[in-house]
């Protein structure tokens, strides 16, 4: 099956918050496909960031889909607020959701795309029962909480296995990877099976956001083409 092009989701965690609207319009003009918004509660992760008012404010200044990553202990209590604020995707951590099926349904009932994510040490088997119900599977490639950390190399194998699980179960979930994604490793991560690359510091610390997004996309698309031609040569895809 041919998948759509790889999408790039800049994470505003590394943006200049005093000039957020301007930063967002720079990545939008630079070709971003989604805007990744990291919500941290100071409890599930050791950092505090933004809540529904910022999502609502961003909704007014960009047409990009808002990809909201909820790093919080009690996401259920905030799903209505984030949905009303204009989130297009709401992604919850499996580690914080004892009733994951109910949580995913409550996101979908609000016409928001539902995502689930796993910390690096959480096994993929934790989401096997929900994979066909979600629109997005996010594999964390750093321990969540901060931007600018190094990509954990052992997550590449998990990304490949996540790809296999999605394909095997015929889930419609897009496979997103978050943490330490840069131009230099975009090809490798795409080859492992990613559909969406989240990138914060690599984009926002560069001089030209558009050029960085473009270089990341080119690296990813070249890797995607390589997979397709290898598949065609082997007689499948
Ligand atoms: C990590 C966040 C990421 C972070 C990625 O806790 O979920 O979205 O912003 O930042 P970089 O790309 O700098 O690792
Ligand atoms: Zn994130």
mmCIF file of N, CA and C and ligand atoms in Angstrom, residues 11 36-38 40 69 71 138 140 178 198, ligand 2:
data_model
loop_
_atom_site.group_PDB
_atom_site.id
_atom_site.type_symbol
_atom_site.label_atom_id
_atom_site.label_comp_id
_atom_site.label_asym_id
_atom_site.label_seq_id
_atom_site.Cartn_x
_atom_site.Cartn_y
_atom_site.Cartn_z
ATOM 1 N N UNK A 11 7.652 21.374 16.526
ATOM 2 C CA UNK A 11 7.171 21.467 17.911
ATOM 3 C C UNK A 11 7.483 22.858 18.446
ATOM 4 N N UNK A 36 2.942 20.993 16.186
ATOM 5 C CA UNK A 36 2.961 20.118 17.358
ATOM 6 C C UNK A 36 3.026 20.970 18.627
ATOM 7 N N UNK A 37 2.061 20.766 19.517
ATOM 8 C CA UNK A 37 1.985 21.578 20.743
ATOM 9 C C UNK A 37 2.146 20.643 21.942
ATOM 10 N N UNK A 38 3.185 20.891 22.723
ATOM 11 C CA UNK A 38 3.501 20.025 23.866
ATOM 12 C C UNK A 38 2.888 20.571 25.143
ATOM 13 N N UNK A 40 2.547 20.055 29.043
ATOM 14 C CA UNK A 40 3.239 19.361 30.141
ATOM 15 C C UNK A 40 2.690 19.852 31.474
ATOM 16 N N UNK A 69 -0.043 17.222 22.011
ATOM 17 C CA UNK A 69 0.570 16.086 22.709
ATOM 18 C C UNK A 69 0.398 16.312 24.210
ATOM 19 N N UNK A 71 1.080 15.552 27.728
ATOM 20 C CA UNK A 71 1.952 14.879 28.698
ATOM 21 C C UNK A 71 1.438 15.247 30.074
ATOM 22 N N UNK A 138 2.074 7.628 18.301
ATOM 23 C CA UNK A 138 3.292 8.410 18.486
ATOM 24 C C UNK A 138 4.306 7.585 19.271
ATOM 25 N N UNK A 140 7.643 7.817 21.201
ATOM 26 C CA UNK A 140 8.576 8.801 21.786
ATOM 27 C C UNK A 140 10.004 8.279 21.621
ATOM 28 N N UNK A 178 8.750 11.444 17.827
ATOM 29 C CA UNK A 178 8.952 12.718 18.527
ATOM 30 C C UNK A 178 10.150 12.632 19.469
ATOM 31 N N UNK A 198 8.176 14.823 14.167
ATOM 32 C CA UNK A 198 8.076 16.007 15.029
ATOM 33 C C UNK A 198 9.499 16.514 15.236
HETATM 34 ZN ZN1 LIG B 2 5.789 16.239 21.754
#
